Amino acid sequence: MLGKLNKKQVIPVISIKNVQKIFPSKQGQLRAVDDVNLEIQEGEIFGVIGYSGAGKSTLIRMLNGLELPTNGTVTVAGRVISKIKGAELRKARQEISMIFQHFNLLWSRTVSENIAFPLEIAGIKDPERQKRVSELIKLVGLEGRENAYPSQLSGGQKQRVGIARALANNPKVLLCDEATSALDPQTTDSILELLVDINKRLGLTIVLITHEMHVIRKICHQVAVMEGGKVVELGQVLDVFKNPQQAITKRFVQQVTEPEETKETAEHLIERYRSGQIVQLTFVGGSAEQPVITNVIRNNNVTVNILQGKISQTQSGSYGTLFIHIDGNEADVNKAVDYIRSQQVGVEVVTNEQ
């Protein structure tokens, strides 16, 4: 009994239990969120991915009370957000900040004044407010742009202002609503790197919604895949990449692991290499860092050509795909393929010897 009492209980910073959100429509009731259950731990970067209409935006808006669930409970940082109102909800929202796809900055205010705005609302006096603004400008890399107006900033700089403003009141949770969708790929990566840095420095819990698997792959620890208002798949990002279960998840994973030209490339390779086997290899975690190809050549009487490949990093490890052509007599080629399989590498034969 004493052992049970002494054992530390891990309490999630966000708990979503049996949550539904139903909207009336001309066709009847629309279940935007349908019986969702999620737990998000403190300090975690949690991604929610889905196509338009999946319910992800409605779900994230219930985390700060912008939407109320039709059924179920939403608890954030110890408060049941789905039940509180008025002053208590306003106080809770100081601990649950949000950044948006289109920045939502005040265009008549400078960078410093935008960041100071939530501090003014919270009643923070001027000297302390200015000190906090200076800290945040440095944190998000906007030194020298303090007196610029939003119209004078790039998209990435605007989002950095949005992030700094969201951090002003030292929140426990940061919600990101398609925060990089309006940005070019290079700027997207710089914003994602900033979010990872903030997560590590401040221990901040981050929840983001997106339709881009690149965003999930780059920064998230866990991911929930939504379709038709339901969470259809949930797990550690590397595990989901390694073994996606649902068709929609497989399509998202292919966004990152298989470029659009992969099918055309495979068809071209089949025409080009009439002998041997073209094999697609999938590497996960430690296997991505092992000299598998070197060992295949060294231990088997075959030749190996690397045709196309890509290795991506997730927060939990590496994930990659590689197309190779293995040539030699049939027995040696099959032996080489069997060896690769024994190294915890996924193997899919694209074409057999003809």
mmCIF file with all atom_site columns, N, CA and C in Angstrom, residues 16-24 29-38 48 51 53-63 67-74 209 224-232:
data_model
loop_
_atom_site.group_PDB
_atom_site.id
_atom_site.type_symbol
_atom_site.label_atom_id
_atom_site.label_alt_id
_atom_site.label_comp_id
_atom_site.label_asym_id
_atom_site.label_entity_id
_atom_site.label_seq_id
_atom_site.pdbx_PDB_ins_code
_atom_site.Cartn_x
_atom_site.Cartn_y
_atom_site.Cartn_z
_atom_site.occupancy
_atom_site.B_iso_or_equiv
_atom_site.pdbx_formal_charge
_atom_site.auth_seq_id
_atom_site.auth_comp_id
_atom_site.auth_asym_id
_atom_site.auth_atom_id
_atom_site.pdbx_PDB_model_num
ATOM 1   N N  . ILE A 1 16  ? -8.422  15.395 -22.798 1.00 0.00 ? 16  ILE A N  1
ATOM 2   C CA . ILE A 1 16  ? -9.642  15.507 -23.603 1.00 0.00 ? 16  ILE A CA 1
ATOM 3   C C  . ILE A 1 16  ? -10.381 14.180 -23.473 1.00 0.00 ? 16  ILE A C  1
ATOM 4   N N  . LYS A 1 17  ? -11.567 14.206 -22.886 1.00 0.00 ? 17  LYS A N  1
ATOM 5   C CA . LYS A 1 17  ? -12.288 12.974 -22.585 1.00 0.00 ? 17  LYS A CA 1
ATOM 6   C C  . LYS A 1 17  ? -13.664 12.959 -23.242 1.00 0.00 ? 17  LYS A C  1
ATOM 7   N N  . ASN A 1 18  ? -13.861 11.983 -24.120 1.00 0.00 ? 18  ASN A N  1
ATOM 8   C CA . ASN A 1 18  ? -15.168 11.727 -24.749 1.00 0.00 ? 18  ASN A CA 1
ATOM 9   C C  . ASN A 1 18  ? -15.774 12.992 -25.354 1.00 0.00 ? 18  ASN A C  1
ATOM 10  N N  . VAL A 1 19  ? -14.946 13.773 -26.022 1.00 0.00 ? 19  VAL A N  1
ATOM 11  C CA . VAL A 1 19  ? -15.382 15.083 -26.503 1.00 0.00 ? 19  VAL A CA 1
ATOM 12  C C  . VAL A 1 19  ? -16.072 14.973 -27.865 1.00 0.00 ? 19  VAL A C  1
ATOM 13  N N  . GLN A 1 20  ? -17.230 15.591 -27.930 1.00 0.00 ? 20  GLN A N  1
ATOM 14  C CA . GLN A 1 20  ? -17.972 15.751 -29.171 1.00 0.00 ? 20  GLN A CA 1
ATOM 15  C C  . GLN A 1 20  ? -18.277 17.226 -29.387 1.00 0.00 ? 20  GLN A C  1
ATOM 16  N N  . LYS A 1 21  ? -18.276 17.641 -30.634 1.00 0.00 ? 21  LYS A N  1
ATOM 17  C CA . LYS A 1 21  ? -18.764 18.957 -30.992 1.00 0.00 ? 21  LYS A CA 1
ATOM 18  C C  . LYS A 1 21  ? -19.693 18.796 -32.188 1.00 0.00 ? 21  LYS A C  1
ATOM 19  N N  . ILE A 1 22  ? -20.967 19.126 -31.966 1.00 0.00 ? 22  ILE A N  1
ATOM 20  C CA . ILE A 1 22  ? -21.994 18.943 -32.997 1.00 0.00 ? 22  ILE A CA 1
ATOM 21  C C  . ILE A 1 22  ? -22.527 20.304 -33.407 1.00 0.00 ? 22  ILE A C  1
ATOM 22  N N  . PHE A 1 23  ? -22.506 20.577 -34.711 1.00 0.00 ? 23  PHE A N  1
ATOM 23  C CA . PHE A 1 23  ? -23.055 21.811 -35.261 1.00 0.00 ? 23  PHE A CA 1
ATOM 24  C C  . PHE A 1 23  ? -24.321 21.482 -36.043 1.00 0.00 ? 23  PHE A C  1
ATOM 25  N N  . PRO A 1 24  ? -25.346 22.319 -35.933 1.00 0.00 ? 24  PRO A N  1
ATOM 26  C CA . PRO A 1 24  ? -26.524 22.125 -36.797 1.00 0.00 ? 24  PRO A CA 1
ATOM 27  C C  . PRO A 1 24  ? -26.194 22.529 -38.232 1.00 0.00 ? 24  PRO A C  1
ATOM 28  N N  . GLN A 1 29  ? -27.365 17.159 -38.286 1.00 0.00 ? 29  GLN A N  1
ATOM 29  C CA . GLN A 1 29  ? -26.287 17.426 -37.337 1.00 0.00 ? 29  GLN A CA 1
ATOM 30  C C  . GLN A 1 29  ? -24.929 17.077 -37.948 1.00 0.00 ? 29  GLN A C  1
ATOM 31  N N  . LEU A 1 30  ? -23.975 18.019 -37.812 1.00 0.00 ? 30  LEU A N  1
ATOM 32  C CA . LEU A 1 30  ? -22.609 17.804 -38.273 1.00 0.00 ? 30  LEU A CA 1
ATOM 33  C C  . LEU A 1 30  ? -21.719 17.531 -37.069 1.00 0.00 ? 30  LEU A C  1
ATOM 34  N N  . ARG A 1 31  ? -21.145 16.343 -37.014 1.00 0.00 ? 31  ARG A N  1
ATOM 35  C CA . ARG A 1 31  ? -20.231 15.985 -35.915 1.00 0.00 ? 31  ARG A CA 1
ATOM 36  C C  . ARG A 1 31  ? -18.816 16.413 -36.303 1.00 0.00 ? 31  ARG A C  1
ATOM 37  N N  . ALA A 1 32  ? -18.458 17.640 -35.952 1.00 0.00 ? 32  ALA A N  1
ATOM 38  C CA . ALA A 1 32  ? -17.136 18.164 -36.288 1.00 0.00 ? 32  ALA A CA 1
ATOM 39  C C  . ALA A 1 32  ? -16.039 17.445 -35.509 1.00 0.00 ? 32  ALA A C  1
ATOM 40  N N  . VAL A 1 33  ? -16.324 17.131 -34.244 1.00 0.00 ? 33  VAL A N  1
ATOM 41  C CA . VAL A 1 33  ? -15.428 16.329 -33.403 1.00 0.00 ? 33  VAL A CA 1
ATOM 42  C C  . VAL A 1 33  ? -16.266 15.216 -32.797 1.00 0.00 ? 33  VAL A C  1
ATOM 43  N N  . ASP A 1 34  ? -15.806 13.985 -32.954 1.00 0.00 ? 34  ASP A N  1
ATOM 44  C CA . ASP A 1 34  ? -16.658 12.836 -32.642 1.00 0.00 ? 34  ASP A CA 1
ATOM 45  C C  . ASP A 1 34  ? -15.966 11.879 -31.677 1.00 0.00 ? 34  ASP A C  1
ATOM 46  N N  . ASP A 1 35  ? -16.265 12.032 -30.384 1.00 0.00 ? 35  ASP A N  1
ATOM 47  C CA . ASP A 1 35  ? -15.800 11.118 -29.338 1.00 0.00 ? 35  ASP A CA 1
ATOM 48  C C  . ASP A 1 35  ? -14.279 10.988 -29.313 1.00 0.00 ? 35  ASP A C  1
ATOM 49  N N  . VAL A 1 36  ? -13.605 12.136 -29.127 1.00 0.00 ? 36  VAL A N  1
ATOM 50  C CA . VAL A 1 36  ? -12.147 12.179 -29.101 1.00 0.00 ? 36  VAL A CA 1
ATOM 51  C C  . VAL A 1 36  ? -11.641 12.069 -27.669 1.00 0.00 ? 36  VAL A C  1
ATOM 52  N N  . ASN A 1 37  ? -10.622 11.233 -27.484 1.00 0.00 ? 37  ASN A N  1
ATOM 53  C CA . ASN A 1 37  ? -9.945  11.077 -26.191 1.00 0.00 ? 37  ASN A CA 1
ATOM 54  C C  . ASN A 1 37  ? -8.443  11.235 -26.416 1.00 0.00 ? 37  ASN A C  1
ATOM 55  N N  . LEU A 1 38  ? -7.837  12.224 -25.729 1.00 0.00 ? 38  LEU A N  1
ATOM 56  C CA . LEU A 1 38  ? -6.406  12.456 -25.865 1.00 0.00 ? 38  LEU A CA 1
ATOM 57  C C  . LEU A 1 38  ? -5.827  12.897 -24.529 1.00 0.00 ? 38  LEU A C  1
ATOM 58  N N  . VAL A 1 48  ? -1.512  17.512 -34.317 1.00 0.00 ? 48  VAL A N  1
ATOM 59  C CA . VAL A 1 48  ? -2.779  16.979 -34.808 1.00 0.00 ? 48  VAL A CA 1
ATOM 60  C C  . VAL A 1 48  ? -2.813  17.255 -36.309 1.00 0.00 ? 48  VAL A C  1
ATOM 61  N N  . TYR A 1 51  ? -6.807  16.567 -43.057 1.00 0.00 ? 51  TYR A N  1
ATOM 62  C CA . TYR A 1 51  ? -7.174  17.426 -44.174 1.00 0.00 ? 51  TYR A CA 1
ATOM 63  C C  . TYR A 1 51  ? -8.286  18.382 -43.745 1.00 0.00 ? 51  TYR A C  1
ATOM 64  N N  . GLY A 1 53  ? -11.672 19.948 -42.924 1.00 0.00 ? 53  GLY A N  1
ATOM 65  C CA . GLY A 1 53  ? -12.910 19.306 -42.507 1.00 0.00 ? 53  GLY A CA 1
ATOM 66  C C  . GLY A 1 53  ? -12.733 18.128 -41.581 1.00 0.00 ? 53  GLY A C  1
ATOM 67  N N  . ALA A 1 54  ? -11.484 17.841 -41.196 1.00 0.00 ? 54  ALA A N  1
ATOM 68  C CA . ALA A 1 54  ? -11.240 16.690 -40.321 1.00 0.00 ? 54  ALA A CA 1
ATOM 69  C C  . ALA A 1 54  ? -11.679 16.936 -38.887 1.00 0.00 ? 54  ALA A C  1
ATOM 70  N N  . GLY A 1 55  ? -11.775 18.217 -38.486 1.00 0.00 ? 55  GLY A N  1
ATOM 71  C CA . GLY A 1 55  ? -12.176 18.558 -37.121 1.00 0.00 ? 55  GLY A CA 1
ATOM 72  C C  . GLY A 1 55  ? -11.053 19.088 -36.255 1.00 0.00 ? 55  GLY A C  1
ATOM 73  N N  . LYS A 1 56  ? -9.853  19.200 -36.827 1.00 0.00 ? 56  LYS A N  1
ATOM 74  C CA . LYS A 1 56  ? -8.701  19.587 -36.011 1.00 0.00 ? 56  LYS A CA 1
ATOM 75  C C  . LYS A 1 56  ? -8.775  21.028 -35.510 1.00 0.00 ? 56  LYS A C  1
ATOM 76  N N  . SER A 1 57  ? -9.265  21.957 -36.343 1.00 0.00 ? 57  SER A N  1
ATOM 77  C CA . SER A 1 57  ? -9.378  23.352 -35.906 1.00 0.00 ? 57  SER A CA 1
ATOM 78  C C  . SER A 1 57  ? -10.411 23.500 -34.785 1.00 0.00 ? 57  SER A C  1
ATOM 79  N N  . THR A 1 58  ? -11.517 22.790 -34.915 1.00 0.00 ? 58  THR A N  1
ATOM 80  C CA . THR A 1 58  ? -12.534 22.821 -33.858 1.00 0.00 ? 58  THR A CA 1
ATOM 81  C C  . THR A 1 58  ? -11.969 22.261 -32.566 1.00 0.00 ? 58  THR A C  1
ATOM 82  N N  . LEU A 1 59  ? -11.191 21.188 -32.674 1.00 0.00 ? 59  LEU A N  1
ATOM 83  C CA . LEU A 1 59  ? -10.613 20.567 -31.480 1.00 0.00 ? 59  LEU A CA 1
ATOM 84  C C  . LEU A 1 59  ? -9.677  21.525 -30.760 1.00 0.00 ? 59  LEU A C  1
ATOM 85  N N  . ILE A 1 60  ? -8.786  22.181 -31.501 1.00 0.00 ? 60  ILE A N  1
ATOM 86  C CA . ILE A 1 60  ? -7.815  23.050 -30.840 1.00 0.00 ? 60  ILE A CA 1
ATOM 87  C C  . ILE A 1 60  ? -8.499  24.277 -30.226 1.00 0.00 ? 60  ILE A C  1
ATOM 88  N N  . ARG A 1 61  ? -9.597  24.743 -30.845 1.00 0.00 ? 61  ARG A N  1
ATOM 89  C CA . ARG A 1 61  ? -10.324 25.888 -30.299 1.00 0.00 ? 61  ARG A CA 1
ATOM 90  C C  . ARG A 1 61  ? -11.045 25.537 -29.000 1.00 0.00 ? 61  ARG A C  1
ATOM 91  N N  . MET A 1 62  ? -11.302 24.268 -28.771 1.00 0.00 ? 62  MET A N  1
ATOM 92  C CA . MET A 1 62  ? -11.904 23.860 -27.500 1.00 0.00 ? 62  MET A CA 1
ATOM 93  C C  . MET A 1 62  ? -10.885 23.854 -26.369 1.00 0.00 ? 62  MET A C  1
ATOM 94  N N  . LEU A 1 63  ? -9.597  23.877 -26.698 1.00 0.00 ? 63  LEU A N  1
ATOM 95  C CA . LEU A 1 63  ? -8.571  23.871 -25.652 1.00 0.00 ? 63  LEU A CA 1
ATOM 96  C C  . LEU A 1 63  ? -8.466  25.206 -24.938 1.00 0.00 ? 63  LEU A C  1
ATOM 97  N N  . GLU A 1 67  ? -14.384 27.385 -28.459 1.00 0.00 ? 67  GLU A N  1
ATOM 98  C CA . GLU A 1 67  ? -15.536 26.524 -28.731 1.00 0.00 ? 67  GLU A CA 1
ATOM 99  C C  . GLU A 1 67  ? -15.791 25.684 -27.484 1.00 0.00 ? 67  GLU A C  1
ATOM 100 N N  . LEU A 1 68  ? -17.038 25.417 -27.206 1.00 0.00 ? 68  LEU A N  1
ATOM 101 C CA . LEU A 1 68  ? -17.397 24.549 -26.085 1.00 0.00 ? 68  LEU A CA 1
ATOM 102 C C  . LEU A 1 68  ? -17.854 23.200 -26.626 1.00 0.00 ? 68  LEU A C  1
ATOM 103 N N  . PRO A 1 69  ? -17.436 22.107 -26.004 1.00 0.00 ? 69  PRO A N  1
ATOM 104 C CA . PRO A 1 69  ? -17.876 20.792 -26.479 1.00 0.00 ? 69  PRO A CA 1
ATOM 105 C C  . PRO A 1 69  ? -19.366 20.576 -26.249 1.00 0.00 ? 69  PRO A C  1
ATOM 106 N N  . THR A 1 70  ? -19.988 19.866 -27.160 1.00 0.00 ? 70  THR A N  1
ATOM 107 C CA . THR A 1 70  ? -21.382 19.471 -26.965 1.00 0.00 ? 70  THR A CA 1
ATOM 108 C C  . THR A 1 70  ? -21.472 18.430 -25.859 1.00 0.00 ? 70  THR A C  1
ATOM 109 N N  . ASN A 1 71  ? -20.497 17.533 -25.837 1.00 0.00 ? 71  ASN A N  1
ATOM 110 C CA . ASN A 1 71  ? -20.382 16.512 -24.794 1.00 0.00 ? 71  ASN A CA 1
ATOM 111 C C  . ASN A 1 71  ? -18.907 16.314 -24.467 1.00 0.00 ? 71  ASN A C  1
ATOM 112 N N  . GLY A 1 72  ? -18.654 15.814 -23.260 1.00 0.00 ? 72  GLY A N  1
ATOM 113 C CA . GLY A 1 72  ? -17.293 15.522 -22.850 1.00 0.00 ? 72  GLY A CA 1
ATOM 114 C C  . GLY A 1 72  ? -16.648 16.668 -22.091 1.00 0.00 ? 72  GLY A C  1
ATOM 115 N N  . THR A 1 73  ? -15.402 16.464 -21.655 1.00 0.00 ? 73  THR A N  1
ATOM 116 C CA . THR A 1 73  ? -14.688 17.464 -20.865 1.00 0.00 ? 73  THR A CA 1
ATOM 117 C C  . THR A 1 73  ? -13.305 17.734 -21.447 1.00 0.00 ? 73  THR A C  1
ATOM 118 N N  . VAL A 1 74  ? -12.896 19.001 -21.335 1.00 0.00 ? 74  VAL A N  1
ATOM 119 C CA . VAL A 1 74  ? -11.573 19.447 -21.757 1.00 0.00 ? 74  VAL A CA 1
ATOM 120 C C  . VAL A 1 74  ? -10.900 20.085 -20.551 1.00 0.00 ? 74  VAL A C  1
ATOM 121 N N  . ILE A 1 209 ? -1.749  22.147 -34.958 1.00 0.00 ? 209 ILE A N  1
ATOM 122 C CA . ILE A 1 209 ? -2.534  21.460 -35.976 1.00 0.00 ? 209 ILE A CA 1
ATOM 123 C C  . ILE A 1 209 ? -1.976  21.833 -37.341 1.00 0.00 ? 209 ILE A C  1
ATOM 124 N N  . ALA A 1 224 ? -1.593  12.840 -33.525 1.00 0.00 ? 224 ALA A N  1
ATOM 125 C CA . ALA A 1 224 ? -2.929  12.270 -33.673 1.00 0.00 ? 224 ALA A CA 1
ATOM 126 C C  . ALA A 1 224 ? -3.393  12.585 -35.090 1.00 0.00 ? 224 ALA A C  1
ATOM 127 N N  . VAL A 1 225 ? -3.847  11.571 -35.802 1.00 0.00 ? 225 VAL A N  1
ATOM 128 C CA . VAL A 1 225 ? -4.354  11.738 -37.160 1.00 0.00 ? 225 VAL A CA 1
ATOM 129 C C  . VAL A 1 225 ? -5.872  11.782 -37.092 1.00 0.00 ? 225 VAL A C  1
ATOM 130 N N  . MET A 1 226 ? -6.453  12.871 -37.627 1.00 0.00 ? 226 MET A N  1
ATOM 131 C CA . MET A 1 226 ? -7.914  13.028 -37.579 1.00 0.00 ? 226 MET A CA 1
ATOM 132 C C  . MET A 1 226 ? -8.527  12.879 -38.969 1.00 0.00 ? 226 MET A C  1
ATOM 133 N N  . GLU A 1 227 ? -9.688  12.253 -39.000 1.00 0.00 ? 227 GLU A N  1
ATOM 134 C CA . GLU A 1 227 ? -10.462 12.103 -40.226 1.00 0.00 ? 227 GLU A CA 1
ATOM 135 C C  . GLU A 1 227 ? -11.934 12.003 -39.831 1.00 0.00 ? 227 GLU A C  1
ATOM 136 N N  . GLY A 1 228 ? -12.771 12.830 -40.453 1.00 0.00 ? 228 GLY A N  1
ATOM 137 C CA . GLY A 1 228 ? -14.205 12.788 -40.168 1.00 0.00 ? 228 GLY A CA 1
ATOM 138 C C  . GLY A 1 228 ? -14.554 13.040 -38.713 1.00 0.00 ? 228 GLY A C  1
ATOM 139 N N  . GLY A 1 229 ? -13.774 13.892 -38.045 1.00 0.00 ? 229 GLY A N  1
ATOM 140 C CA . GLY A 1 229 ? -14.051 14.231 -36.650 1.00 0.00 ? 229 GLY A CA 1
ATOM 141 C C  . GLY A 1 229 ? -13.473 13.270 -35.632 1.00 0.00 ? 229 GLY A C  1
ATOM 142 N N  . LYS A 1 230 ? -12.906 12.164 -36.089 1.00 0.00 ? 230 LYS A N  1
ATOM 143 C CA . LYS A 1 230 ? -12.375 11.140 -35.184 1.00 0.00 ? 230 LYS A CA 1
ATOM 144 C C  . LYS A 1 230 ? -10.843 11.109 -35.231 1.00 0.00 ? 230 LYS A C  1
ATOM 145 N N  . VAL A 1 231 ? -10.231 10.698 -34.128 1.00 0.00 ? 231 VAL A N  1
ATOM 146 C CA . VAL A 1 231 ? -8.806  10.373 -34.133 1.00 0.00 ? 231 VAL A CA 1
ATOM 147 C C  . VAL A 1 231 ? -8.683  8.929  -34.599 1.00 0.00 ? 231 VAL A C  1
ATOM 148 N N  . VAL A 1 232 ? -8.151  8.753  -35.804 1.00 0.00 ? 232 VAL A N  1
ATOM 149 C CA . VAL A 1 232 ? -8.089  7.409  -36.391 1.00 0.00 ? 232 VAL A CA 1
ATOM 150 C C  . VAL A 1 232 ? -6.750  6.731  -36.147 1.00 0.00 ? 232 VAL A C  1
#
